[in-house]
Amino acid sequence: MSTIKKIQAEIVEDFGMFDDWMQKYEYLIDLGNELAPIKEQYKTEDNLIKGCQSRVWLHAEHTQGKIIFTADSDAIMTKGIVAILINVLSNQAPKDIATAKLDFINEIGLKDQLSPTRANGLVSMIKKMKLYAIAFNN
Amino acid sequence: MLDISKIRKQFPILSTKVNGENLVYFDNGATTQKPQSVITAESNYYQNENSNVHRGVHFLSGLATDKFEETRITIQNFIGAKHSHEIIFTKGTTDSINIVASGYRTLLNKGDEIIISELEHHSNIVPWQMCCEQSGATLKVIPLLDNGSLDMIAFENFLSENTKLVSVSHISNTLGTINPIEKIIEKAQAVGAKVMIDGAQAAAHISLNMQSLGADFYCFSAHKLYGPTGVGILYGKEDVLNELPPYQGGGEMIKEVSFKKTTYACLPHKFEAGTPNIAGVVAFKSAIDFITELGLSNIAKYEEELLQYATEEVLKIEGLKIYGTAKNKSGIISFNINELHPYDIGMIVDKMGIAIRTGHHCTQPIMERFNIPGTARISLAVYNTKEEIDICINALKKAKMMLS
């Protein structure tokens, strides 16, 4: 099992423990609060992914064959999901990121939040993470 | 006195459960729910009356045309227009504004000025920017005061013989401010300008009389008046509409077509090219009947009571700030709680069955004015209750607790 797959399995397991939406949302809020901060200098217009509802900043660095993502959002629930995506895709090889299937999103019941109609910037964030991976892979 | 529980029974969707909770629908500024009579009228049209309008000699075409035109007369009476041909059916408020703005591209020249305001919906900003870009006219923007009302002194200073058109909303969709449109119309027309009023948020809440109001154009959408989506009204004074060039070419809007010269049909058909949303127009009559039966003044009185109650109650939440505190306000409350992001609040109360709108509400200049990313917005309709407000307040308190 690849690392990305393994991390996804762990996340699915974590979410499996919650009985209701409140626990799930509280967990997301915690994850959002615990997300390692992005460096202020990277919170630029270029790194901003504008959603209609919330905004996401994403920065990528390529070191020692891996991509390190840092990110932030102005909405804490969005930031919680951002934290999960960072957990799954950061510190991985570009090739693995580019080809990763993010099946866990459906399994943890956050499909709605990651649908293009939600306009919270998350779909564009995944797309951008993959684009970085493709660019760094070449 | 309105019997609200009886009114609620007419709206099938209000008994929806969301996440196991009763739906509390507070997003009426975006669109209202539909009473059974409107739903029935729309489906009855397709079952028993469907045909194209104004085009056939046969029985059904005549029936569809009669029904379609019946709504026009109903709207004429509803807004106190002088003639029924001053009522143009459109796709919605946005479409109505675009029809006028597009016509003005050829009517305006460099040096002419259009005035709008800082509290406008994007659909009453962008069409005028496009109009200015193509005509060379200049756009002037009436600034907002801190309480969300228009700076009328600035407005009067803008007025000159160069002012050709003023377009402002009757009620702000974000702040709830009821603008002093009577005064705006009077002052603008005194310098020879035409006035367009965006009544999207007003027509379901304030009774209108075009003849006494004197606006040159007034527009609104059926779906914010308990009617179907995809139908709007553009009212224009007869002579003003006659001067306005047509927006789209096609069937129905012509008098004669030849390759040498085509002449346009009379009002209202000049602005109604193509097959319209006939079913929607027909069903819109049932929505107006619903409002008229309750009485707009009764609706306004009840909503005012709800607004007052909701305002008092939300302000009990510590750290909650309301944006838009003008003296003259409609049933819209835009707010933020401390530094919490409105999107987070909206997501949490949604899980408790409460539908509120969050974001910039298509009014980014207002957000910029108050330096906020967005607001959460409660917008009321006649079927809402004080109990629902209580449920919402509790949900907001819970959201605040979870997020703080």
XYZ file of C-alpha atoms in Angstrom:
542
model
C 0.000 0.000 0.000
C 1.367 3.414 -0.970
C 1.822 6.048 1.717
C -0.975 8.208 0.342
C -3.338 5.252 0.380
C -2.318 4.395 3.919
C -2.915 7.914 5.195
C -6.316 7.920 3.532
C -7.231 4.666 5.231
C -6.253 6.162 8.580
C -8.429 9.217 7.996
C -11.393 7.049 7.069
C -10.845 5.114 10.286
C -10.696 8.339 12.321
C -13.951 9.575 10.865
C -15.580 6.191 11.404
C -15.545 6.865 15.148
C -17.948 9.786 14.940
C -21.635 9.208 15.584
C -23.002 12.508 14.366
C -22.256 15.587 12.325
C -21.387 17.632 15.399
C -18.473 15.450 16.375
C -17.306 15.427 12.787
C -17.504 19.206 12.523
C -15.789 19.681 15.873
C -12.974 17.456 14.658
C -12.657 19.519 11.470
C -12.529 22.701 13.546
C -9.759 21.166 15.672
C -7.831 20.122 12.573
C -8.230 23.638 11.204
C -6.918 25.166 14.390
C -3.963 22.773 14.494
C -2.905 23.254 10.860
C 0.715 24.407 10.696
C 0.614 28.031 9.643
C 1.630 29.140 6.194
C 4.447 31.697 6.162
C 3.001 35.211 5.901
C 5.128 35.915 2.806
C 3.348 33.106 0.955
C -0.139 34.512 1.579
C 0.036 36.324 -1.720
C -2.490 37.069 -4.418
C -0.728 34.458 -6.593
C -1.224 31.756 -4.001
C -4.839 32.689 -3.343
C -7.608 30.412 -4.539
C -10.755 32.470 -4.545
C -13.978 30.722 -3.729
C -17.287 32.492 -3.591
C -17.655 31.599 0.076
C -14.206 31.149 1.554
C -10.635 31.711 0.451
C -7.711 29.307 0.421
C -3.995 30.046 0.144
C -1.705 27.295 -1.070
C 2.082 27.286 -1.301
C 4.239 24.457 -2.660
C 7.958 23.740 -2.269
C 9.932 21.003 -3.969
C 12.722 19.607 -1.787
C 14.546 16.289 -1.855
C 12.143 14.765 -4.322
C 9.065 15.666 -2.345
C 6.542 18.452 -2.381
C 5.821 20.287 0.845
C 2.473 22.033 0.811
C 1.495 24.733 3.283
C -1.916 26.334 3.237
C -4.473 28.442 5.036
C -8.108 29.475 4.775
C -10.149 32.309 6.255
C -12.965 29.906 7.204
C -12.135 27.381 9.888
C -14.270 24.532 8.497
C -12.619 24.953 5.119
C -9.262 25.082 6.895
C -10.054 21.760 8.585
C -10.554 20.119 5.216
C -7.448 21.887 3.914
C -5.551 20.288 6.811
C -6.752 16.825 5.776
C -5.692 17.385 2.178
C -2.269 18.579 3.339
C -1.991 15.530 5.558
C -2.679 13.266 2.574
C -0.711 14.980 -0.172
C 2.111 16.959 1.441
C 5.574 15.497 1.838
C 4.966 13.034 -1.000
C 6.688 12.446 -4.318
C 5.280 14.473 -7.226
C 4.444 11.326 -9.183
C 2.440 9.887 -6.288
C 0.546 13.145 -5.778
C -0.251 13.490 -9.458
C -1.689 9.991 -9.669
C -3.323 9.868 -6.223
C -6.984 8.846 -6.112
C -8.708 10.679 -3.298
C -11.357 8.070 -2.543
C -11.474 8.939 1.149
C -13.455 12.113 0.467
C -16.576 10.091 -0.302
C -15.997 7.701 2.539
C -15.779 10.342 5.248
C -18.926 12.100 4.030
C -17.303 15.311 2.892
C -18.181 14.901 -0.744
C -20.544 17.878 -0.573
C -17.834 20.136 0.749
C -15.543 19.096 -2.057
C -18.006 19.440 -4.876
C -17.422 22.131 -7.502
C -20.798 23.695 -6.693
C -19.756 24.594 -3.159
C -17.499 27.418 -4.288
C -15.337 27.222 -1.177
C -12.065 26.947 -3.074
C -11.390 23.333 -2.113
C -11.902 21.776 -5.523
C -9.535 24.304 -7.035
C -7.102 23.554 -4.241
C -6.924 19.849 -5.131
C -6.566 20.737 -8.781
C -3.731 23.133 -7.980
C -1.947 20.571 -5.789
C -2.046 18.104 -8.673
C -0.823 20.729 -11.127
C 2.158 21.487 -8.900
C 2.889 17.774 -8.781
C 2.766 17.459 -12.553
C 4.965 20.538 -12.969
C 7.554 19.333 -10.435
C 7.514 15.845 -11.933
C 8.675 17.100 -15.335
C -54.449 39.374 11.247
C -52.862 36.735 9.073
C -53.274 33.092 9.998
C -49.653 32.028 9.559
C -50.168 28.335 10.241
C -52.819 28.274 7.532
C -50.469 30.096 5.171
C -47.655 27.640 5.932
C -49.891 24.718 4.969
C -50.044 26.097 1.444
C -46.281 25.576 1.045
C -45.510 21.847 0.700
C -41.732 22.335 0.923
C -41.963 23.869 4.401
C -42.608 20.432 5.896
C -39.208 19.200 4.646
C -36.862 17.640 7.179
C -33.203 18.572 6.962
C -30.854 16.255 8.795
C -33.841 15.107 10.854
C -34.803 18.675 11.849
C -37.659 20.833 10.628
C -36.573 23.097 7.824
C -36.307 26.742 8.826
C -36.145 28.663 5.592
C -34.561 32.083 6.040
C -33.153 32.537 2.547
C -36.149 34.321 1.082
C -34.043 37.160 -0.271
C -32.511 34.619 -2.652
C -35.821 33.032 -3.568
C -39.124 32.401 -1.820
C -40.867 29.043 -1.648
C -43.957 28.422 -3.763
C -47.525 27.864 -2.624
C -49.440 24.856 -3.951
C -51.555 27.126 -6.173
C -48.456 28.202 -8.116
C -47.169 24.646 -8.430
C -50.584 23.473 -9.627
C -50.929 26.326 -12.113
C -47.560 25.514 -13.664
C -48.296 21.818 -14.076
C -51.901 22.462 -15.129
C -50.605 24.667 -17.907
C -48.617 21.798 -19.390
C -51.430 19.318 -18.813
C -54.282 21.320 -20.247
C -53.287 24.584 -21.835
C -49.899 24.217 -23.519
C -49.436 25.891 -26.869
C -47.357 28.760 -28.202
C -48.626 32.268 -27.602
C -49.761 34.861 -30.156
C -48.955 32.545 -33.013
C -51.743 30.171 -33.843
C -55.354 30.270 -34.917
C -56.214 27.091 -33.095
C -58.040 26.606 -29.819
C -55.061 25.871 -27.578
C -52.975 28.731 -28.913
C -55.823 31.073 -28.146
C -56.186 29.643 -24.652
C -52.453 29.900 -23.897
C -52.380 33.466 -25.220
C -55.376 34.445 -23.066
C -53.766 32.987 -19.953
C -50.456 34.650 -20.738
C -52.063 38.042 -21.277
C -54.200 37.614 -18.167
C -51.003 37.667 -16.115
C -49.945 40.878 -17.837
C -53.182 42.554 -16.743
C -52.756 41.137 -13.232
C -49.250 42.617 -13.015
C -50.491 45.912 -14.415
C -53.025 46.122 -11.591
C -50.570 44.809 -9.011
C -48.095 47.624 -9.662
C -50.567 50.294 -10.739
C -49.239 50.756 -14.259
C -51.187 52.927 -16.685
C -51.118 50.469 -19.600
C -50.745 46.713 -19.812
C -48.277 47.084 -22.684
C -45.927 48.798 -20.245
C -45.414 45.367 -18.675
C -42.658 43.381 -20.403
C -42.093 39.743 -19.516
C -38.415 38.930 -19.068
C -36.310 36.131 -17.570
C -35.848 37.990 -14.295
C -34.577 41.198 -12.742
C -31.082 40.741 -14.187
C -32.546 40.320 -17.649
C -34.755 43.393 -17.183
C -31.796 45.577 -16.201
C -29.748 44.248 -19.110
C -32.529 45.080 -21.574
C -32.486 48.710 -20.451
C -28.690 48.971 -20.094
C -28.195 47.425 -23.506
C -30.608 49.920 -25.072
C -28.808 52.803 -23.435
C -25.517 51.794 -25.060
C -26.773 53.452 -28.218
C -28.703 56.237 -26.497
C -25.724 57.592 -24.510
C -22.596 59.424 -25.577
C -19.316 60.559 -24.120
C -19.929 63.104 -21.389
C -23.233 61.539 -20.330
C -23.461 60.157 -16.812
C -25.164 57.213 -15.171
C -25.618 57.141 -11.397
C -25.874 53.932 -9.377
C -25.127 53.306 -5.693
C -22.608 51.461 -3.575
C -25.229 49.062 -2.242
C -26.310 47.651 -5.582
C -26.440 43.965 -6.445
C -23.842 43.066 -9.075
C -26.672 42.814 -11.592
C -27.334 46.524 -11.145
C -23.624 47.356 -11.468
C -22.097 45.269 -14.231
C -24.671 46.003 -16.994
C -24.046 49.735 -16.435
C -20.278 49.271 -16.513
C -20.712 47.487 -19.835
C -23.028 50.240 -21.019
C -20.468 52.914 -20.089
C -17.637 50.990 -21.726
C -19.457 50.922 -25.034
C -21.116 54.341 -24.987
C -18.300 56.338 -23.412
C -20.599 57.499 -20.607
C -19.311 57.823 -17.033
C -20.536 55.828 -14.041
C -20.998 57.625 -10.726
C -21.579 55.759 -7.491
C -23.592 57.134 -4.549
C -21.603 56.228 -1.412
C -23.037 54.479 1.630
C -23.260 55.886 5.122
C -22.196 53.735 8.074
C -25.768 52.654 8.837
C -26.188 51.296 5.316
C -28.268 54.127 3.912
C -27.395 56.196 0.862
C -25.499 59.455 1.156
C -28.245 61.597 -0.334
C -26.150 64.772 -0.204
C -23.537 63.119 -2.403
C -26.329 61.967 -4.701
C -27.696 65.464 -5.134
C -24.204 66.778 -5.802
C -23.807 64.239 -8.608
C -26.915 65.444 -10.416
C -26.413 67.703 -13.397
C -27.650 68.099 -16.940
C -25.160 65.354 -17.863
C -27.057 62.841 -15.732
C -29.024 60.698 -18.146
C -29.968 57.762 -16.012
C -30.125 56.814 -12.335
C -30.481 53.142 -11.424
C -30.835 52.177 -7.777
C -32.464 49.379 -5.863
C -35.645 49.880 -3.916
C -34.379 47.625 -1.113
C -30.807 46.441 -0.571
C -30.593 42.632 -0.754
C -27.680 42.631 1.684
C -28.498 45.399 4.151
C -32.282 45.570 3.965
C -32.162 49.346 3.569
C -35.303 50.780 1.974
C -33.969 53.548 -0.228
C -35.834 56.868 -0.534
C -36.736 56.189 -4.153
C -39.515 58.803 -4.280
C -36.965 61.483 -3.530
C -34.389 59.972 -5.895
C -36.935 59.900 -8.713
C -38.040 63.472 -8.066
C -34.512 64.904 -7.911
C -33.228 62.921 -10.906
C -36.174 63.719 -13.120
C -35.795 67.399 -12.221
C -32.495 67.413 -14.154
C -34.048 65.456 -17.006
C -32.649 62.036 -16.121
C -34.555 58.780 -16.389
C -34.798 56.553 -13.329
C -34.697 52.777 -13.116
C -35.601 51.053 -9.859
C -34.432 47.510 -9.130
C -37.359 46.213 -7.119
C -36.188 42.605 -6.770
C -36.290 42.751 -2.959
C -39.267 45.087 -2.729
C -42.158 43.849 -4.843
C -43.146 41.088 -2.384
C -42.982 43.409 0.610
C -44.079 46.921 -0.366
C -47.182 47.816 -2.321
C -46.388 49.627 -5.531
C -48.084 52.173 -7.721
C -46.139 53.077 -10.824
C -48.349 56.012 -11.700
C -47.858 57.801 -8.402
C -44.233 56.680 -8.057
C -43.330 57.976 -11.490
C -40.284 55.735 -12.075
C -39.352 55.403 -15.733
C -38.391 51.752 -15.284
C -39.103 49.322 -12.473
C -38.174 45.644 -12.453
C -38.508 42.529 -10.320
C -38.447 38.709 -10.448
C -41.390 36.367 -10.030
C -39.413 33.862 -7.979
C -38.912 36.315 -5.121
C -42.698 36.829 -5.026
C -43.695 33.211 -4.377
C -43.745 32.662 -8.157
C -41.756 30.503 -10.571
C -38.105 31.006 -11.518
C -37.237 32.271 -14.973
C -39.877 34.987 -15.110
C -39.309 38.660 -14.506
C -40.993 41.956 -15.115
C -39.699 45.062 -16.761
C -42.088 47.932 -16.321
C -41.383 51.036 -18.382
C -43.377 54.139 -19.130
C -44.878 53.866 -22.596
C -42.932 56.736 -24.171
C -39.658 55.677 -22.542
C -40.040 52.096 -23.762
C -40.859 53.351 -27.237
C -37.563 55.242 -27.308
C -35.557 52.268 -26.068
C -34.021 50.172 -28.873
C -34.935 46.459 -28.815
C -32.575 44.100 -27.033
C -32.887 40.896 -28.992
C -34.090 40.265 -32.507
C -36.244 37.317 -33.433
C -39.781 36.114 -33.742
C -42.691 37.960 -32.155
C -40.791 41.264 -31.860
C -41.173 42.305 -35.498
C -43.771 44.132 -37.550
C -42.340 43.330 -40.962
C -39.179 41.543 -41.993
C -37.437 41.916 -45.304
C -33.794 41.924 -46.257
C -34.029 45.615 -47.054
C -35.508 46.743 -43.774
C -37.161 45.178 -40.765
C -39.556 47.142 -38.604
C -40.261 46.354 -34.998
C -43.494 45.395 -33.343
C -45.306 47.651 -30.892
C -45.049 47.330 -27.139
C -44.819 44.991 -25.333
C -43.819 42.558 -28.105
C -40.844 44.649 -29.217
C -39.008 43.379 -26.123
C -40.356 39.829 -26.105
C -38.494 38.051 -28.890
C -38.720 34.279 -28.941
C -41.009 31.903 -27.099
C -41.250 33.073 -23.505
C -41.560 31.034 -20.309
C -45.301 30.699 -20.841
C -45.948 28.206 -18.034
C -44.012 30.406 -15.635
C -45.866 33.537 -16.665
C -49.223 31.769 -16.310
C -48.280 30.445 -12.863
C -47.011 33.870 -11.806
C -50.622 35.044 -11.763
C -51.370 32.534 -9.008
C -48.469 33.950 -6.984
C -49.817 37.480 -7.340
C -53.288 36.217 -6.403
C -51.754 34.609 -3.301
C -50.185 37.927 -2.279
C -53.273 39.988 -3.101
C -55.532 37.689 -1.118
C -53.363 38.103 1.976
C -52.962 41.804 1.293
C -49.530 43.356 0.859
C -50.107 45.748 3.737
C -50.899 42.793 6.046
C -47.786 41.008 4.814
C -45.653 44.114 5.371
C -47.037 44.599 8.870
C -46.373 40.997 9.855
C -42.875 40.987 8.384
C -42.083 44.227 10.199
C -43.092 42.542 13.453
C -40.863 39.550 12.627
C -37.963 41.828 11.710
C -38.223 43.705 14.976
C -38.367 40.510 16.987
C -35.486 38.910 15.081
C -33.348 42.040 15.385
C -33.887 42.243 19.142
C -33.193 38.542 19.600
C -30.050 38.253 17.456
C -28.559 41.264 19.201
C -28.728 39.298 22.452
C -25.958 37.094 21.046
C -22.777 38.579 22.399
C -20.379 39.791 19.731
C -23.017 39.853 17.007
C -22.936 42.857 14.743
C -25.671 43.777 12.279
C -24.688 45.406 8.995
C -27.431 47.696 7.792
C -29.169 49.586 10.556
C -30.986 52.210 8.521
C -34.187 53.560 10.024
C -36.227 52.376 7.105
C -35.556 48.650 6.725
C -37.103 45.559 5.200
C -36.963 41.989 6.575
C -33.273 41.366 5.996
C -30.655 40.981 8.731
C -27.008 40.728 7.697
C -24.609 39.973 10.503
C -21.308 38.603 11.700
C -20.427 37.171 15.089
C -17.072 38.368 16.402
C -14.370 37.322 13.953
C -16.122 34.115 12.965
C -16.351 33.431 9.252
C -19.962 33.504 7.991
C -19.340 30.363 5.935
C -18.565 28.398 9.093
C -21.704 29.684 10.774
C -23.814 28.838 7.731
C -22.422 25.309 7.515
C -23.145 24.551 11.144
C -26.681 25.943 11.296
C -27.431 24.121 8.035
C -26.918 20.867 9.906
C -29.643 22.025 12.292
C -32.066 22.540 9.420
C -31.634 26.281 9.066
C -31.214 27.818 5.640
C -29.442 31.151 5.777
C -27.325 32.752 3.104
C -23.638 33.410 3.655
C -21.072 35.230 1.583
C -20.972 38.535 -0.236
C -24.540 38.243 -1.581
C -23.390 39.478 -5.008
C -22.596 42.839 -3.441
C -18.814 42.862 -3.164
C -18.606 46.692 -2.984
C -20.643 46.585 0.253
C -18.223 44.030 1.714
C -15.336 46.251 0.733
C -17.085 49.278 2.270
C -17.378 47.485 5.621
C -14.087 45.613 5.194
C -15.538 42.146 5.778
C -15.291 38.905 3.754
C -19.044 38.410 3.856
C -21.985 38.203 6.189
C -24.567 35.685 7.278
C -28.018 36.803 6.216
C -31.491 36.077 7.487
C -34.185 37.167 5.043
C -37.831 36.819 5.981
C -41.069 35.958 4.219
C -44.702 35.855 5.263
C -44.598 32.152 6.215
C -41.801 32.606 8.771
C -42.588 32.587 12.484
C -41.163 33.801 15.780
C -40.638 30.174 16.777
C -38.379 29.757 13.754
C -36.438 32.830 14.814
C -35.965 31.286 18.268
C -34.727 28.037 16.708
C -32.305 30.004 14.551
C -30.982 32.012 17.508
C -30.308 28.808 19.422
C -28.524 27.336 16.424
C -26.420 30.477 16.066
C -25.468 30.293 19.731
C -24.450 26.664 19.260
C -22.404 27.540 16.171
C -20.703 30.333 18.069
C -19.847 27.940 20.872
C -18.426 25.335 18.500
C -16.359 27.885 16.609
C -15.044 29.953 19.498
